Amino acid sequence: MQNIMELPREKLSSKGAAALTDVELLQIVIGSGGKGNDFKQIAKNLNNKIQKVGVDTLSIEDVQSIKGIGYAKSATIFAALEFCRRKLLKQTAPLIDSPERAAEQLGFLKAKKQEHFVLLTLNGARRLINNRVITIGTLTSSLVHPREVFSAALEDRAASIIIGHNHPSGMLDVSEQDREVSRRIKQAGEIMGIRLDDHIIIAGDDFASAM
């Protein structure tokens, strides 16, 4: 039986957080074991899952897959993890909370001689997860398929997305074709549960929204 002085909570109080292992920290978050499951073993299994999947992409389903972690406890664990991720990301990942900030992320399109269709994936706090080119060439609703957009968004576990493309001509005119692309992506996003925040068009030093 583990001595009370060795229990993670007491160890945290007497020696500080730096003295605890990753598993011991998880033991504190978990609190207690489920039926037939020791909370120390649950913490080990959860730690192994985090190492395998990666802390940036760990989902609540991954947490729920650990034997001994029920729905309520998985929600508590995942909420704590997501809070920490958001606070850590605040120091490094850009906040994309306006069309201007989205346009900054698409600034590299100014010099492109062909149309590039770009996807920005965002987390629940609207911080940038990824910035990637989806297609290169003439932009049409048939060539910009929601499948390519949302396969990347699902891979990033995005809460919302911003799409963007450039007009190499330098003419900042929002066409009906541009708006049709926005409508198709928005409709697909509603089905997928991933919100389309904006569709930004870059033309020279200017930009406009096609939403």
Backbone as numpy.savetxt, mean C-alpha at the origin, in Angstrom:
# Nx Ny Nz CAx CAy CAz Cx Cy Cz
8.21 -23.87 33.63 7.35 -22.66 33.63 8.24 -21.41 33.63
7.88 -20.47 32.76 8.70 -19.27 32.63 8.63 -18.42 33.89
9.78 -18.03 34.39 9.84 -17.17 35.56 9.22 -15.82 35.25
8.50 -15.26 36.23 7.80 -14.00 36.00 8.74 -12.89 35.56
10.00 -12.93 36.02 10.96 -11.89 35.64 11.38 -12.03 34.18
11.07 -13.19 33.58 11.44 -13.40 32.19 10.27 -13.12 31.25
9.09 -12.88 31.80 7.95 -12.58 30.95 8.19 -11.27 30.20
7.76 -11.22 28.94 8.05 -10.05 28.10 7.62 -8.72 28.70
6.43 -8.66 29.31 5.97 -7.39 29.86 6.86 -6.91 31.00
7.23 -7.84 31.88 8.11 -7.48 32.99 9.51 -7.12 32.49
9.95 -7.84 31.48 11.26 -7.57 30.89 11.27 -6.19 30.23
10.17 -5.85 29.57 10.04 -4.54 28.95 10.13 -3.44 30.00
9.45 -3.65 31.13 9.43 -2.66 32.20 10.79 -2.49 32.86
11.49 -3.61 33.08 12.74 -3.55 33.83 13.96 -3.26 32.96
13.94 -3.70 31.70 15.14 -3.59 30.87 14.96 -2.73 29.62
13.72 -2.38 29.31 13.48 -1.56 28.13 13.24 -2.39 26.88
12.66 -1.76 25.87 12.26 -2.46 24.65 13.44 -3.08 23.90
14.60 -2.44 23.96 15.76 -2.94 23.23 16.20 -4.33 23.71
15.83 -4.68 24.92 16.25 -5.97 25.48 15.36 -7.12 25.00
14.23 -6.80 24.38 13.30 -7.83 23.94 13.59 -8.30 22.52
13.38 -9.58 22.27 13.51 -10.12 20.92 12.25 -9.76 20.14
12.29 -9.97 18.83 11.11 -9.72 18.00 9.93 -10.57 18.47
10.20 -11.83 18.80 9.15 -12.74 19.25 8.55 -12.26 20.57
9.40 -11.78 21.48 8.90 -11.28 22.76 8.03 -10.04 22.57
8.40 -9.18 21.64 7.57 -8.01 21.36 6.20 -8.44 20.83
6.20 -9.45 19.97 4.94 -9.95 19.43 4.10 -10.63 20.51
4.76 -11.25 21.47 4.03 -11.87 22.59 3.22 -10.82 23.35
3.80 -9.65 23.53 3.10 -8.57 24.23 1.90 -8.11 23.42
2.09 -7.97 22.11 0.99 -7.54 21.24 -0.13 -8.58 21.24
0.24 -9.86 21.16 -0.75 -10.93 21.12 -1.49 -11.04 22.45
-0.76 -10.97 23.55 -1.38 -10.96 24.87 -1.60 -12.31 25.47
-2.31 -13.19 24.78 -2.58 -14.53 25.32 -2.83 -15.48 24.18
-2.72 -16.75 24.45 -2.89 -17.77 23.43 -4.34 -18.17 23.25
-4.63 -18.78 22.11 -5.95 -19.32 21.87 -6.06 -20.72 22.43
-7.19 -21.33 22.21 -7.45 -22.66 22.74 -6.43 -23.66 22.19
-5.70 -24.28 23.11 -4.71 -25.29 22.71 -3.47 -24.72 22.07
-3.26 -23.41 22.17 -2.09 -22.78 21.54 -1.39 -21.86 22.52
-0.11 -22.10 22.72 0.70 -21.27 23.60 1.01 -19.96 22.90
0.85 -18.84 23.62 1.04 -17.54 22.98 2.47 -17.32 22.51
3.42 -18.01 23.15 4.81 -17.90 22.70 4.98 -18.56 21.35
4.34 -19.70 21.14 4.41 -20.38 19.85 3.67 -19.59 18.78
2.55 -18.99 19.17 1.82 -18.15 18.23 2.69 -16.99 17.76
3.41 -16.38 18.70 4.30 -15.27 18.38 5.41 -15.72 17.43
5.95 -16.91 17.66 6.99 -17.44 16.77 6.44 -17.65 15.36
5.24 -18.23 15.30 4.63 -18.48 13.99 4.33 -17.18 13.25
3.86 -16.19 14.00 3.58 -14.89 13.38 4.86 -14.23 12.90
5.90 -14.32 13.69 7.19 -13.75 13.30 7.72 -14.43 12.03
7.55 -15.74 11.94 7.98 -16.47 10.74 7.18 -16.02 9.52
5.88 -15.80 9.72 5.03 -15.34 8.62 5.45 -13.95 8.14
5.75 -13.06 9.08 6.18 -11.70 8.72 7.49 -11.74 7.94
8.42 -12.60 8.38 9.69 -12.73 7.68 9.53 -13.29 6.28
8.57 -14.20 6.13 8.34 -14.84 4.83 7.64 -13.91 3.86
6.58 -13.24 4.33 5.76 -12.39 3.46 6.35 -11.00 3.30
6.95 -10.48 4.37 7.48 -9.13 4.36 6.56 -8.18 5.09
7.10 -7.36 5.95 6.28 -6.47 6.79 5.51 -5.46 5.96
6.05 -5.07 4.78 5.39 -4.06 3.95 4.14 -4.60 3.25
4.09 -5.92 3.04 2.99 -6.50 2.28 2.12 -7.45 3.11
2.42 -7.59 4.38 1.63 -8.47 5.24 0.18 -7.99 5.28
-0.75 -8.92 5.07 -2.18 -8.59 5.08 -2.85 -9.15 6.32
-4.07 -8.70 6.59 -4.81 -9.22 7.73 -5.12 -10.71 7.53
-5.26 -11.13 6.27 -5.47 -12.55 5.99 -4.25 -13.37 6.38
-3.05 -12.80 6.20 -1.83 -13.49 6.62 -1.82 -13.68 8.13
-2.25 -12.65 8.85 -2.30 -12.73 10.31 -3.33 -13.76 10.75
-4.49 -13.75 10.10 -5.56 -14.67 10.46 -5.21 -16.12 10.16
-4.24 -16.33 9.27 -3.86 -17.70 8.92 -3.05 -18.39 10.02
-2.59 -17.62 11.02 -1.82 -18.19 12.12 -2.76 -18.88 13.10
-2.53 -20.14 13.35 -3.37 -20.90 14.27 -3.32 -20.28 15.67
-4.50 -20.05 16.24 -4.59 -19.45 17.56 -4.88 -17.97 17.56
-4.88 -17.37 16.36 -5.21 -15.95 16.23 -6.58 -15.84 15.59
-7.56 -15.38 16.35 -8.91 -15.23 15.85 -9.13 -13.89 15.17
-10.37 -13.64 14.78 -10.70 -12.42 14.04 -10.38 -11.16 14.85
-10.85 -11.10 16.09 -10.67 -9.90 16.90 -9.19 -9.62 17.15
-8.46 -10.68 17.50 -7.03 -10.49 17.81 -6.24 -10.13 16.55
-6.61 -10.73 15.41 -5.91 -10.41 14.16 -6.13 -8.95 13.79
-7.34 -8.44 14.06 -7.62 -7.03 13.78 -6.77 -6.12 14.64
-6.61 -6.47 15.92 -5.79 -5.67 16.84 -4.33 -5.68 16.40
-3.82 -6.86 16.07 -2.43 -7.00 15.65 -2.18 -6.22 14.37
-3.08 -6.40 13.40 -2.87 -5.75 12.10 -3.01 -4.25 12.20
-3.94 -3.77 13.03 -4.10 -2.33 13.22 -2.84 -1.71 13.82
-2.24 -2.41 14.80 -1.01 -1.93 15.42 0.12 -1.88 14.39
0.19 -2.92 13.56 1.23 -2.98 12.53 1.03 -1.87 11.50
-0.22 -1.67 11.07 -0.50 -0.65 10.07 -0.20 0.75 10.61
-0.50 0.99 11.87 -0.20 2.28 12.49 1.31 2.54 12.45
2.08 1.52 12.82 3.54 1.66 12.82 4.07 1.87 11.40
3.50 1.14 10.44 3.95 1.30 9.05 3.70 2.71 8.56
2.54 3.26 8.91 2.22 4.62 8.46 3.16 5.64 9.08
3.48 5.47 10.34 4.37 6.41 11.01 5.79 6.31 10.47
6.22 5.09 10.16 7.56 4.90 9.60 7.62 5.43 8.18
6.56 5.15 7.38 6.53 5.60 6.01 6.47 7.12 5.91
5.96 7.76 6.97 5.85 9.21 6.98 7.21 9.87 6.78
8.26 9.19 7.19 9.60 9.76 7.08 10.18 9.61 5.68
9.64 8.67 4.88 10.26 8.38 3.60 9.31 8.45 2.41
8.09 7.95 2.54 7.18 7.88 1.40 6.42 9.19 1.23
6.38 9.75 0.03 5.67 11.02 -0.20 4.17 10.90 0.07
3.60 11.95 0.60 2.16 12.04 0.79 1.55 12.60 -0.48
0.61 11.87 -1.08 -0.01 12.31 -2.33 -1.46 12.67 -2.03
-1.67 13.88 -1.52 -2.99 14.29 -1.08 -3.57 15.44 -1.91
-2.98 15.69 -3.08 -3.47 16.76 -3.94 -3.03 16.48 -5.38
-3.72 17.07 -6.36 -3.28 16.92 -7.75 -1.87 17.43 -7.98
-1.50 18.49 -7.26 -0.15 19.05 -7.42 0.92 18.04 -7.01
0.69 17.35 -5.91 1.67 16.37 -5.45 1.71 15.15 -6.36
0.56 14.80 -6.92 0.53 13.71 -7.89 1.33 14.10 -9.13
1.14 15.35 -9.59 1.85 15.83 -10.77 3.37 15.85 -10.54
3.80 16.11 -9.32 5.23 16.07 -9.00 5.80 14.68 -9.25
5.04 13.65 -8.89 5.50 12.28 -9.09 5.51 11.89 -10.56
4.79 12.64 -11.37 4.71 12.35 -12.81 5.57 13.30 -13.63
6.38 14.09 -12.95 7.20 15.09 -13.63 8.15 14.53 -14.66
8.56 13.28 -14.49 9.51 12.67 -15.43 8.89 12.50 -16.83
7.57 12.60 -16.93 6.90 12.43 -18.22 7.08 13.63 -19.15
7.51 14.75 -18.61 7.65 15.97 -19.43 8.55 15.75 -20.63
9.62 14.97 -20.43 10.62 14.81 -21.49 10.34 13.63 -22.42
9.26 12.89 -22.18 8.99 11.70 -22.97 8.40 12.07 -24.33
8.89 11.41 -25.38 8.44 11.68 -26.74 7.26 10.80 -27.15
6.98 9.77 -26.36 5.81 8.93 -26.57 4.90 9.04 -25.36
3.64 8.69 -25.56 2.72 8.69 -24.43 3.04 7.54 -23.50
3.16 7.86 -22.22 3.40 6.86 -21.17 2.20 6.87 -20.23
1.70 5.70 -19.92 0.62 5.58 -18.95 1.22 5.07 -17.65
1.02 5.83 -16.57 1.71 5.58 -15.31 0.69 5.32 -14.20
1.07 4.45 -13.29 0.23 4.13 -12.13 0.95 4.49 -10.84
0.29 5.28 -10.00 0.76 5.55 -8.65 -0.13 4.77 -7.69
0.46 3.90 -6.88 -0.32 3.15 -5.89 -0.11 3.79 -4.52
-1.19 3.89 -3.75 -1.17 4.58 -2.47 -1.70 3.68 -1.37
-1.20 3.89 -0.15 -1.74 3.16 0.99 -2.93 3.91 1.58
-3.46 3.42 2.69 -4.65 4.03 3.28 -4.43 5.43 3.78
-3.17 5.81 4.02 -2.85 7.17 4.46 -2.49 8.07 3.27
-2.70 7.55 2.04 -2.41 8.26 0.80 -0.92 8.55 0.62
-0.09 7.64 1.14 1.35 7.74 0.90 1.73 6.79 -0.23
2.70 7.24 -1.02 3.09 6.52 -2.23 3.71 5.16 -1.90
3.18 4.13 -2.54 3.76 2.80 -2.45 4.70 2.56 -3.63
4.18 2.85 -4.83 4.96 2.57 -6.03 4.58 3.53 -7.14
5.51 3.74 -8.06 5.32 4.60 -9.23 5.84 3.81 -10.42
4.93 3.36 -11.29 5.39 2.48 -12.36 4.71 2.80 -13.69
5.46 2.61 -14.77 4.93 2.77 -16.13 4.20 1.48 -16.50
2.94 1.62 -16.94 2.14 0.46 -17.31 2.21 0.19 -18.81
2.05 1.23 -19.62 2.15 1.06 -21.07 2.86 2.26 -21.68
3.42 2.04 -22.86 4.05 3.10 -23.65 3.47 3.03 -25.05
3.05 4.18 -25.58 2.46 4.23 -26.91 1.23 5.09 -26.92
0.44 4.99 -27.99 -0.78 5.79 -28.11 -1.76 5.38 -27.04
-2.30 6.36 -26.34 -3.22 6.08 -25.25 -4.64 5.95 -25.79
-5.22 4.76 -25.64 -6.63 4.54 -25.97 -7.24 3.70 -24.88
-8.55 3.76 -24.75 -9.22 2.99 -23.70 -9.05 1.50 -23.93
-8.87 1.09 -25.19 -8.71 -0.33 -25.48 -7.31 -0.83 -25.13
-6.30 0.06 -25.25 -4.93 -0.34 -24.96 -4.62 -0.24 -23.47
-5.29 0.67 -22.75 -5.11 0.78 -21.31 -6.15 -0.11 -20.65
-5.77 -1.35 -20.39 -6.73 -2.32 -19.87 -6.70 -2.31 -18.35
-7.86 -2.31 -17.70 -7.90 -2.34 -16.23 -7.13 -3.52 -15.63
-7.02 -4.60 -16.37 -6.31 -5.77 -15.87 -4.87 -5.43 -15.48
-4.17 -4.71 -16.38 -2.78 -4.35 -16.10 -2.69 -3.36 -14.93
-3.66 -2.46 -14.86 -3.65 -1.48 -13.78 -3.86 -2.15 -12.43
-4.88 -2.98 -12.34 -5.25 -3.51 -11.04 -4.45 -4.74 -10.62
-3.82 -5.42 -11.56 -2.90 -6.49 -11.15 -1.72 -5.89 -10.40
-1.24 -4.72 -10.86 -0.15 -4.03 -10.17 -0.65 -3.45 -8.83
-1.86 -2.90 -8.82 -2.41 -2.33 -7.58 -2.62 -3.41 -6.53
-3.08 -4.57 -6.94 -3.27 -5.68 -6.00 -1.93 -6.19 -5.48
-0.94 -6.23 -6.35 0.40 -6.65 -5.94 0.94 -5.73 -4.85
0.65 -4.44 -4.97 1.13 -3.45 -3.99 0.20 -3.34 -2.78
-0.92 -4.06 -2.80 -1.94 -3.97 -1.75 -2.38 -2.52 -1.55
-2.64 -1.85 -2.66 -2.99 -0.44 -2.63 -4.42 -0.23 -2.13
-4.60 0.86 -1.40 -5.94 1.26 -0.98 -6.59 2.14 -2.04
-5.77 2.89 -2.76 -6.26 3.73 -3.85 -5.15 3.92 -4.87
-5.51 4.45 -6.02 -4.53 4.66 -7.09 -4.74 6.03 -7.74
-3.69 6.50 -8.39 -3.77 7.65 -9.28 -3.14 7.21 -10.60
-3.83 7.49 -11.70 -3.26 7.19 -13.00 -2.84 8.49 -13.67
-1.92 8.40 -14.59 -1.46 9.59 -15.28 -0.85 9.25 -16.63
-0.87 10.21 -17.52 -0.18 10.04 -18.80 0.23 11.41 -19.32
1.09 11.40 -20.29 1.61 12.65 -20.86 1.06 12.89 -22.26
1.04 14.17 -22.66 0.74 14.57 -24.03 2.05 15.12 -24.63
2.76 14.30 -25.39 4.05 14.76 -25.95 3.93 16.00 -26.81
2.74 16.26 -27.35 2.54 17.45 -28.19 2.66 18.74 -27.39
2.52 18.63 -26.06 2.55 19.82 -25.22 1.20 20.50 -25.09
0.19 19.97 -25.78 -1.16 20.55 -25.74 -1.91 19.96 -24.55
-2.34 20.82 -23.65 -3.03 20.38 -22.45 -4.54 20.39 -22.69
-4.99 19.48 -23.54 -6.42 19.37 -23.81 -6.90 18.01 -23.31
-7.93 18.02 -22.49 -8.49 16.79 -21.96 -9.54 16.29 -22.95
-9.24 15.20 -23.61 -10.13 14.67 -24.63 -11.20 13.76 -24.03
-12.19 13.44 -24.83 -13.22 12.49 -24.41 -12.59 11.11 -24.22
-11.56 10.82 -25.01 -10.84 9.56 -24.85 -10.18 9.47 -23.48
-9.60 10.59 -23.03 -8.99 10.63 -21.70 -10.03 10.39 -20.61
-11.18 11.01 -20.76 -12.23 10.85 -19.76 -12.81 9.44 -19.77
-12.84 8.81 -20.94 -13.33 7.43 -21.04 -12.38 6.48 -20.31
-11.08 6.74 -20.43 -10.10 5.93 -19.69 -10.37 6.07 -18.19
-10.60 7.31 -17.73 -10.89 7.53 -16.31 -12.13 6.77 -15.88
-13.17 6.80 -16.68 -14.42 6.12 -16.32 -14.23 4.61 -16.22
-13.51 4.04 -17.17 -13.31 2.59 -17.18 -12.49 2.14 -15.97
-11.44 2.88 -15.67 -10.59 2.52 -14.53 -11.35 2.72 -13.22
-12.13 3.80 -13.14 -12.90 4.05 -11.92 -13.92 2.95 -11.68
-14.63 2.55 -12.73 -15.64 1.50 -12.61 -15.01 0.17 -12.19
-13.88 -0.16 -12.79 -13.19 -1.39 -12.42 -12.71 -1.32 -10.97
-12.25 -0.15 -10.56 -11.77 0.02 -9.18 -12.88 -0.16 -8.17
-14.08 0.29 -8.52 -15.22 0.13 -7.61 -15.52 -1.34 -7.38
-15.36 -2.14 -8.41 -15.56 -3.59 -8.29 -14.46 -4.22 -7.45
-13.23 -3.75 -7.66 -12.07 -4.32 -6.96 -11.92 -3.81 -5.53
-12.62 -2.73 -5.21 -12.48 -2.12 -3.89 -11.24 -1.26 -3.77
-10.75 -0.76 -4.91 -9.58 0.13 -4.94 -10.00 1.43 -5.61
-9.96 2.51 -4.87 -10.48 3.81 -5.35 -9.52 4.48 -6.33
-10.08 5.05 -7.40 -9.31 5.90 -8.30 -9.39 7.33 -7.79
-8.28 7.88 -7.32 -8.27 9.23 -6.75 -8.21 10.31 -7.81
-7.48 10.05 -8.89 -7.35 11.09 -9.93 -6.72 10.50 -11.17
-6.85 11.23 -12.27 -6.20 10.91 -13.54 -5.54 12.20 -14.00
-4.22 12.24 -13.94 -3.46 13.45 -14.22 -2.85 13.39 -15.61
-3.03 14.47 -16.36 -2.41 14.60 -17.68 -1.27 15.61 -17.58
-0.11 15.22 -18.07 1.07 16.08 -18.06 1.34 16.57 -19.48
1.48 17.87 -19.64 1.83 18.46 -20.94 2.82 19.58 -20.70
4.08 19.33 -21.00 5.12 20.32 -20.71 5.19 20.57 -19.22
5.13 21.82 -18.81 5.18 22.17 -17.40 3.80 22.26 -16.76
2.78 21.97 -17.52 1.40 22.08 -17.03 0.80 20.70 -16.79
-0.30 20.68 -16.06 -1.04 19.44 -15.86 -2.52 19.76 -15.69
-3.33 18.71 -15.89 -4.77 18.85 -15.71 -5.32 17.50 -15.28
-6.52 17.53 -14.70 -7.18 16.30 -14.29 -8.20 15.88 -15.35
-8.22 14.58 -15.62 -9.18 14.02 -16.58 -10.31 13.30 -15.87
-10.56 13.67 -14.62 -11.66 13.08 -13.87 -12.93 13.92 -14.03
